[in-house]
Amino acid sequence: MTSNNAVGQLRSVVLDCPEPRKLAGFYRDLLGGDLLEGDDDDWVVLVENSGRRIAFQTAPQYKPPRFPDPEASQQVHFDVLVDDIEQAEPAALALGATLVQGETDGAFRVYADPVGHTFCLVWLPDE
């Protein structure tokens, strides 16, 4: 379903973190794309090859979510589609991801990025 009466368009998804440049580098290596860096270390933007944007901003008092603790909700996470989980998982771990939940009842595994934001590696089940 689409709406022709949209108020606007999503420009970026923004993640709070203690070191934007460092976390942006993690996601660049995980997802591909280019970093748009300005003179300010408090804001870095990753533009994926598809044109999607993820921005990273300094949050001096940042506290990571504690998935699956409902008292410290994750609030947002990314689903990253991969062709082969057996190749993607070791690559993500080598970049600094941490496995949070490996065995699920679906075609996904849950990870945390280097500052604790959760994301999933997802794959299409064999048909």
Tab-separated table of N, CA and C in Angstrom:
chain	number	residue	atom	x	y	z
A	1	MET	N	0.840	-1.166	0.000
A	1	MET	CA	0.000	0.000	0.000
A	1	MET	C	0.893	1.239	0.000
A	2	THR	N	0.616	2.187	-0.860
A	2	THR	CA	1.362	3.438	-0.896
A	2	THR	C	0.411	4.604	-0.722
A	3	SER	N	0.971	5.720	-0.345
A	3	SER	CA	0.176	6.926	-0.163
A	3	SER	C	0.717	8.023	-1.053
A	4	ASN	N	-0.158	8.625	-1.836
A	4	ASN	CA	0.243	9.750	-2.665
A	4	ASN	C	0.162	11.057	-1.896
A	5	ASN	N	-0.309	10.991	-0.669
A	5	ASN	CA	-0.477	12.187	0.146
A	5	ASN	C	0.572	12.267	1.249
A	6	ALA	N	1.751	11.745	1.010
A	6	ALA	CA	2.792	11.736	2.035
A	6	ALA	C	3.196	13.157	2.403
A	7	VAL	N	3.472	13.347	3.663
A	7	VAL	CA	3.937	14.641	4.151
A	7	VAL	C	5.394	14.860	3.767
A	8	GLY	N	6.169	13.797	3.729
A	8	GLY	CA	7.589	13.908	3.403
A	8	GLY	C	8.160	12.556	3.056
A	9	GLN	N	9.475	12.520	2.935
A	9	GLN	CA	10.193	11.289	2.621
A	9	GLN	C	11.247	11.049	3.691
A	10	LEU	N	11.495	9.792	3.986
A	10	LEU	CA	12.529	9.443	4.950
A	10	LEU	C	13.890	9.783	4.356
A	11	ARG	N	14.633	10.635	5.020
A	11	ARG	CA	15.958	11.035	4.549
A	11	ARG	C	17.039	10.103	5.100
A	12	SER	N	17.010	9.884	6.412
A	12	SER	CA	18.029	9.072	7.068
A	12	SER	C	17.444	8.399	8.301
A	13	VAL	N	18.011	7.273	8.655
A	13	VAL	CA	17.806	6.675	9.967
A	13	VAL	C	19.046	7.073	10.764
A	14	VAL	N	18.851	7.575	11.977
A	14	VAL	CA	19.958	8.120	12.763
A	14	VAL	C	20.155	7.290	14.029
A	15	LEU	N	21.389	6.886	14.273
A	15	LEU	CA	21.735	6.137	15.477
A	15	LEU	C	22.588	6.993	16.400
A	16	ASP	N	22.221	7.037	17.672
A	16	ASP	CA	23.068	7.660	18.685
A	16	ASP	C	24.220	6.717	18.999
A	17	CYS	N	25.379	7.283	19.298
A	17	CYS	CA	26.541	6.471	19.640
A	17	CYS	C	27.625	7.366	20.241
A	18	PRO	N	28.618	6.769	20.900
A	18	PRO	CA	29.674	7.587	21.482
A	18	PRO	C	30.697	8.092	20.456
A	19	GLU	N	30.943	7.326	19.382
A	19	GLU	CA	31.943	7.701	18.378
A	19	GLU	C	31.375	7.469	16.975
A	20	PRO	N	30.748	8.487	16.386
A	20	PRO	CA	30.083	8.313	15.093
A	20	PRO	C	30.983	7.784	13.976
A	21	ARG	N	32.180	8.293	13.862
A	21	ARG	CA	33.069	7.880	12.769
A	21	ARG	C	33.387	6.386	12.871
A	22	LYS	N	33.636	5.926	14.072
A	22	LYS	CA	33.980	4.516	14.285
A	22	LYS	C	32.796	3.601	13.972
A	23	LEU	N	31.606	3.942	14.468
A	23	LEU	CA	30.436	3.101	14.212
A	23	LEU	C	30.027	3.157	12.741
A	24	ALA	N	30.167	4.320	12.117
A	24	ALA	CA	29.870	4.436	10.684
A	24	ALA	C	30.797	3.531	9.873
A	25	GLY	N	32.056	3.429	10.282
A	25	GLY	CA	32.997	2.535	9.604
A	25	GLY	C	32.584	1.077	9.718
A	26	PHE	N	32.076	0.680	10.887
A	26	PHE	CA	31.577	-0.685	11.066
A	26	PHE	C	30.459	-0.967	10.068
A	27	TYR	N	29.474	-0.071	9.987
A	27	TYR	CA	28.340	-0.300	9.090
A	27	TYR	C	28.732	-0.173	7.617
A	28	ARG	N	29.713	0.666	7.293
A	28	ARG	CA	30.211	0.727	5.914
A	28	ARG	C	30.787	-0.627	5.522
A	29	ASP	N	31.564	-1.230	6.417
A	29	ASP	CA	32.165	-2.525	6.118
A	29	ASP	C	31.124	-3.642	6.087
A	30	LEU	N	30.064	-3.520	6.864
A	30	LEU	CA	29.003	-4.525	6.897
A	30	LEU	C	28.080	-4.410	5.690
A	31	LEU	N	27.696	-3.181	5.326
A	31	LEU	CA	26.670	-2.955	4.303
A	31	LEU	C	27.201	-2.433	2.974
A	32	GLY	N	28.410	-1.908	2.947
A	32	GLY	CA	28.934	-1.256	1.756
A	32	GLY	C	28.498	0.196	1.711
A	33	GLY	N	29.018	0.929	0.746
A	33	GLY	CA	28.641	2.327	0.593
A	33	GLY	C	29.786	3.261	0.912
A	34	ASP	N	29.456	4.535	1.005
A	34	ASP	CA	30.450	5.582	1.226
A	34	ASP	C	30.065	6.436	2.421
A	35	LEU	N	31.080	6.916	3.127
A	35	LEU	CA	30.847	7.816	4.249
A	35	LEU	C	30.900	9.255	3.766
A	36	LEU	N	29.929	10.039	4.178
A	36	LEU	CA	29.934	11.477	3.945
A	36	LEU	C	30.379	12.112	5.251
A	37	GLU	N	31.582	12.606	5.253
A	37	GLU	CA	32.131	13.166	6.477
A	37	GLU	C	32.317	14.659	6.304
A	38	GLY	N	31.873	15.397	7.282
A	38	GLY	CA	32.054	16.836	7.274
A	38	GLY	C	33.172	17.230	8.220
A	39	ASP	N	33.163	18.483	8.619
A	39	ASP	CA	34.167	18.996	9.542
A	39	ASP	C	33.850	18.627	10.983
A	40	ASP	N	32.677	18.107	11.212
A	40	ASP	CA	32.186	17.857	12.560
A	40	ASP	C	32.241	16.364	12.872
A	41	ASP	N	32.948	15.985	13.923
A	41	ASP	CA	33.027	14.576	14.318
A	41	ASP	C	31.755	14.083	14.980
A	42	ASP	N	30.799	14.976	15.221
A	42	ASP	CA	29.561	14.602	15.902
A	42	ASP	C	28.505	14.035	14.969
A	43	TRP	N	28.745	14.012	13.656
A	43	TRP	CA	27.733	13.580	12.688
A	43	TRP	C	28.432	12.986	11.474
A	44	VAL	N	28.164	11.717	11.187
A	44	VAL	CA	28.709	11.048	10.002
A	44	VAL	C	27.560	10.313	9.333
A	45	VAL	N	27.521	10.356	8.001
A	45	VAL	CA	26.449	9.711	7.242
A	45	VAL	C	27.042	8.622	6.358
A	46	LEU	N	26.424	7.453	6.381
A	46	LEU	CA	26.747	6.364	5.460
A	46	LEU	C	25.678	6.342	4.387
A	47	VAL	N	26.099	6.415	3.130
A	47	VAL	CA	25.172	6.283	2.006
A	47	VAL	C	25.457	4.936	1.358
A	48	GLU	N	24.492	4.017	1.478
A	48	GLU	CA	24.636	2.696	0.864
A	48	GLU	C	24.620	2.836	-0.655
A	49	ASN	N	25.071	1.805	-1.330
A	49	ASN	CA	25.069	1.805	-2.795
A	49	ASN	C	23.670	1.995	-3.364
A	50	SER	N	22.643	1.608	-2.610
A	50	SER	CA	21.252	1.765	-3.053
A	50	SER	C	20.749	3.194	-2.851
A	51	GLY	N	21.531	4.016	-2.133
A	51	GLY	CA	21.121	5.386	-1.846
A	51	GLY	C	20.526	5.570	-0.460
A	52	ARG	N	20.247	4.471	0.245
A	52	ARG	CA	19.728	4.595	1.615
A	52	ARG	C	20.799	5.208	2.509
A	53	ARG	N	20.336	5.994	3.494
A	53	ARG	CA	21.255	6.715	4.372
A	53	ARG	C	21.061	6.298	5.828
A	54	ILE	N	22.191	6.061	6.491
A	54	ILE	CA	22.203	5.862	7.934
A	54	ILE	C	23.153	6.913	8.489
A	55	ALA	N	22.670	7.695	9.438
A	55	ALA	CA	23.507	8.722	10.051
A	55	ALA	C	23.854	8.304	11.477
A	56	PHE	N	24.977	8.785	11.942
A	56	PHE	CA	25.481	8.464	13.272
A	56	PHE	C	25.799	9.774	13.974
A	57	GLN	N	25.209	9.965	15.159
A	57	GLN	CA	25.442	11.218	15.870
A	57	GLN	C	25.947	10.949	17.281
A	58	THR	N	26.802	11.851	17.753
A	58	THR	CA	27.361	11.721	19.088
A	58	THR	C	26.280	11.875	20.145
A	59	ALA	N	26.285	10.947	21.076
A	59	ALA	CA	25.416	11.013	22.249
A	59	ALA	C	26.325	10.787	23.457
A	60	PRO	N	26.765	11.869	24.101
A	60	PRO	CA	27.750	11.735	25.183
A	60	PRO	C	27.305	10.811	26.319
A	61	GLN	N	26.034	10.744	26.592
A	61	GLN	CA	25.529	9.904	27.681
A	61	GLN	C	24.934	8.592	27.156
A	62	TYR	N	25.370	8.161	25.977
A	62	TYR	CA	24.809	6.970	25.332
A	62	TYR	C	24.884	5.748	26.244
A	63	LYS	N	23.773	5.042	26.334
A	63	LYS	CA	23.703	3.758	27.032
A	63	LYS	C	23.091	2.753	26.064
A	64	PRO	N	23.789	1.655	25.790
A	64	PRO	CA	23.281	0.693	24.813
A	64	PRO	C	22.045	-0.042	25.307
A	65	PRO	N	21.205	-0.477	24.365
A	65	PRO	CA	20.070	-1.319	24.744
A	65	PRO	C	20.590	-2.663	25.253
A	66	ARG	N	19.760	-3.356	25.998
A	66	ARG	CA	20.125	-4.683	26.509
A	66	ARG	C	19.092	-5.687	26.007
A	67	PHE	N	19.194	-6.051	24.758
A	67	PHE	CA	18.276	-7.006	24.158
A	67	PHE	C	18.476	-8.365	24.815
A	68	PRO	N	17.452	-9.077	25.170
A	68	PRO	CA	16.020	-8.811	25.001
A	68	PRO	C	15.353	-8.231	26.244
A	69	ASP	N	16.103	-7.530	27.089
A	69	ASP	CA	15.572	-6.947	28.325
A	69	ASP	C	14.519	-5.881	28.016
A	70	PRO	N	13.252	-6.086	28.386
A	70	PRO	CA	12.204	-5.110	28.075
A	70	PRO	C	12.380	-3.789	28.818
A	71	GLU	N	13.193	-3.771	29.868
A	71	GLU	CA	13.441	-2.532	30.609
A	71	GLU	C	14.462	-1.640	29.900
A	72	ALA	N	15.191	-2.179	28.942
A	72	ALA	CA	16.189	-1.415	28.181
A	72	ALA	C	15.995	-1.731	26.704
A	73	SER	N	14.860	-1.378	26.190
A	73	SER	CA	14.408	-1.740	24.852
A	73	SER	C	15.389	-1.332	23.762
A	74	GLN	N	15.424	-2.148	22.700
A	74	GLN	CA	16.285	-1.843	21.561
A	74	GLN	C	15.768	-0.675	20.730
A	75	GLN	N	14.508	-0.374	20.762
A	75	GLN	CA	13.849	0.732	20.072
A	75	GLN	C	13.879	0.628	18.550
A	76	VAL	N	14.980	0.234	17.961
A	76	VAL	CA	15.079	0.087	16.509
A	76	VAL	C	16.169	-0.941	16.221
A	77	HIS	N	16.020	-1.660	15.121
A	77	HIS	CA	17.109	-2.530	14.678
A	77	HIS	C	17.039	-2.668	13.167
A	78	PHE	N	18.148	-3.105	12.574
A	78	PHE	CA	18.216	-3.329	11.132
A	78	PHE	C	18.084	-4.815	10.839
A	79	ASP	N	17.390	-5.153	9.772
A	79	ASP	CA	17.404	-6.499	9.209
A	79	ASP	C	18.287	-6.434	7.973
A	80	VAL	N	19.402	-7.137	8.004
A	80	VAL	CA	20.372	-7.132	6.912
A	80	VAL	C	20.225	-8.442	6.148
A	81	LEU	N	19.758	-8.370	4.905
A	81	LEU	CA	19.546	-9.556	4.075
A	81	LEU	C	20.884	-10.060	3.550
A	82	VAL	N	21.163	-11.350	3.770
A	82	VAL	CA	22.406	-11.966	3.307
A	82	VAL	C	22.078	-13.171	2.430
A	83	ASP	N	22.997	-13.498	1.527
A	83	ASP	CA	22.817	-14.660	0.664
A	83	ASP	C	23.133	-15.960	1.398
A	84	ASP	N	24.171	-15.936	2.233
A	84	ASP	CA	24.644	-17.151	2.893
A	84	ASP	C	25.030	-16.814	4.331
A	85	ILE	N	24.241	-17.249	5.288
A	85	ILE	CA	24.499	-16.940	6.694
A	85	ILE	C	25.821	-17.531	7.155
A	86	GLU	N	26.223	-18.668	6.600
A	86	GLU	CA	27.462	-19.315	7.025
A	86	GLU	C	28.690	-18.515	6.608
A	87	GLN	N	28.574	-17.679	5.587
A	87	GLN	CA	29.657	-16.775	5.197
A	87	GLN	C	29.497	-15.413	5.860
A	88	ALA	N	28.262	-14.949	5.980
A	88	ALA	CA	28.009	-13.606	6.505
A	88	ALA	C	28.311	-13.505	7.998
A	89	GLU	N	27.963	-14.534	8.761
A	89	GLU	CA	28.164	-14.450	10.208
A	89	GLU	C	29.630	-14.258	10.591
A	90	PRO	N	30.563	-15.078	10.099
A	90	PRO	CA	31.956	-14.857	10.493
A	90	PRO	C	32.485	-13.495	10.031
A	91	ALA	N	32.004	-13.021	8.893
A	91	ALA	CA	32.431	-11.703	8.413
A	91	ALA	C	31.940	-10.605	9.351
A	92	ALA	N	30.685	-10.687	9.781
A	92	ALA	CA	30.132	-9.689	10.706
A	92	ALA	C	30.858	-9.737	12.048
A	93	LEU	N	31.139	-10.929	12.542
A	93	LEU	CA	31.854	-11.069	13.812
A	93	LEU	C	33.263	-10.498	13.714
A	94	ALA	N	33.929	-10.712	12.588
A	94	ALA	CA	35.277	-10.179	12.391
A	94	ALA	C	35.288	-8.651	12.369
A	95	LEU	N	34.181	-8.050	11.953
A	95	LEU	CA	34.077	-6.588	11.931
A	95	LEU	C	33.832	-6.007	13.321
A	96	GLY	N	33.459	-6.850	14.273
A	96	GLY	CA	33.214	-6.367	15.628
A	96	GLY	C	31.820	-6.615	16.150
A	97	ALA	N	30.981	-7.293	15.378
A	97	ALA	CA	29.638	-7.638	15.855
A	97	ALA	C	29.742	-8.718	16.928
A	98	THR	N	28.717	-8.806	17.745
A	98	THR	CA	28.616	-9.836	18.778
A	98	THR	C	27.321	-10.605	18.568
A	99	LEU	N	27.401	-11.924	18.590
A	99	LEU	CA	26.200	-12.746	18.473
A	99	LEU	C	25.394	-12.624	19.762
A	100	VAL	N	24.114	-12.271	19.630
A	100	VAL	CA	23.227	-12.121	20.783
A	100	VAL	C	22.286	-13.313	20.894
A	101	GLN	N	21.734	-13.735	19.761
A	101	GLN	CA	20.790	-14.859	19.745
A	101	GLN	C	20.986	-15.611	18.436
A	102	GLY	N	21.592	-16.801	18.524
A	102	GLY	CA	21.919	-17.543	17.320
A	102	GLY	C	20.807	-18.426	16.809
A	103	GLU	N	20.232	-19.209	17.669
A	103	GLU	CA	19.194	-20.139	17.250
A	103	GLU	C	17.826	-19.501	17.436
A	104	THR	N	17.105	-19.355	16.343
A	104	THR	CA	15.753	-18.803	16.395
A	104	THR	C	14.831	-19.749	15.652
A	105	ASP	N	13.552	-19.473	15.695
A	105	ASP	CA	12.605	-20.310	14.954
A	105	ASP	C	12.361	-19.770	13.548
A	106	GLY	N	13.150	-18.796	13.140
A	106	GLY	CA	13.002	-18.222	11.804
A	106	GLY	C	14.341	-18.168	11.099
A	107	ALA	N	14.363	-17.503	9.972
A	107	ALA	CA	15.566	-17.397	9.162
A	107	ALA	C	16.309	-16.105	9.505
A	108	PHE	N	16.733	-15.989	10.764
A	108	PHE	CA	17.488	-14.815	11.197
A	108	PHE	C	18.301	-15.141	12.445
A	109	ARG	N	19.340	-14.354	12.672
A	109	ARG	CA	20.127	-14.392	13.900
A	109	ARG	C	20.317	-12.952	14.367
A	110	VAL	N	20.392	-12.771	15.665
A	110	VAL	CA	20.466	-11.432	16.250
A	110	VAL	C	21.899	-11.147	16.706
A	111	TYR	N	22.376	-9.937	16.392
A	111	TYR	CA	23.729	-9.495	16.728
A	111	TYR	C	23.664	-8.112	17.361
A	112	ALA	N	24.763	-7.708	17.968
A	112	ALA	CA	24.916	-6.332	18.433
A	112	ALA	C	26.113	-5.726	17.715
A	113	ASP	N	25.978	-4.454	17.330
A	113	ASP	CA	27.116	-3.756	16.736
A	113	ASP	C	28.110	-3.408	17.848
A	114	PRO	N	29.248	-2.796	17.527
A	114	PRO	CA	30.260	-2.539	18.557
A	114	PRO	C	29.807	-1.672	19.736
A	115	VAL	N	28.721	-0.905	19.590
A	115	VAL	CA	28.249	-0.101	20.725
A	115	VAL	C	26.921	-0.600	21.276
A	116	GLY	N	26.447	-1.759	20.815
A	116	GLY	CA	25.289	-2.391	21.420
A	116	GLY	C	23.968	-2.313	20.684
A	117	HIS	N	23.888	-1.575	19.560
A	117	HIS	CA	22.648	-1.571	18.777
A	117	HIS	C	22.455	-2.962	18.184
A	118	THR	N	21.248	-3.481	18.266
A	118	THR	CA	21.008	-4.807	17.701
A	118	THR	C	20.684	-4.725	16.216
A	119	PHE	N	21.062	-5.775	15.508
A	119	PHE	CA	20.685	-5.950	14.110
A	119	PHE	C	20.564	-7.441	13.856
A	120	CYS	N	19.854	-7.797	12.808
A	120	CYS	CA	19.681	-9.201	12.446
A	120	CYS	C	20.289	-9.462	11.081
A	121	LEU	N	20.946	-10.589	10.947
A	121	LEU	CA	21.271	-11.109	9.629
A	121	LEU	C	20.119	-12.030	9.280
A	122	VAL	N	19.480	-11.757	8.156
A	122	VAL	CA	18.314	-12.527	7.728
A	122	VAL	C	18.601	-13.142	6.368
A	123	TRP	N	17.968	-14.252	6.089
A	123	TRP	CA	18.132	-14.903	4.797
A	123	TRP	C	16.802	-15.480	4.378
A	124	LEU	N	16.671	-15.673	3.090
A	124	LEU	CA	15.448	-16.260	2.550
A	124	LEU	C	15.548	-17.770	2.682
A	125	PRO	N	14.553	-18.402	3.285
A	125	PRO	CA	14.613	-19.854	3.455
A	125	PRO	C	14.574	-20.563	2.104
A	126	ASP	N	15.210	-21.725	2.074
A	126	ASP	CA	15.151	-22.544	0.858
A	126	ASP	C	13.713	-22.937	0.593
A	127	GLU	N	13.341	-22.892	-0.666
A	127	GLU	CA	11.951	-23.229	-1.017
A	127	GLU	C	11.829	-24.659	-1.444
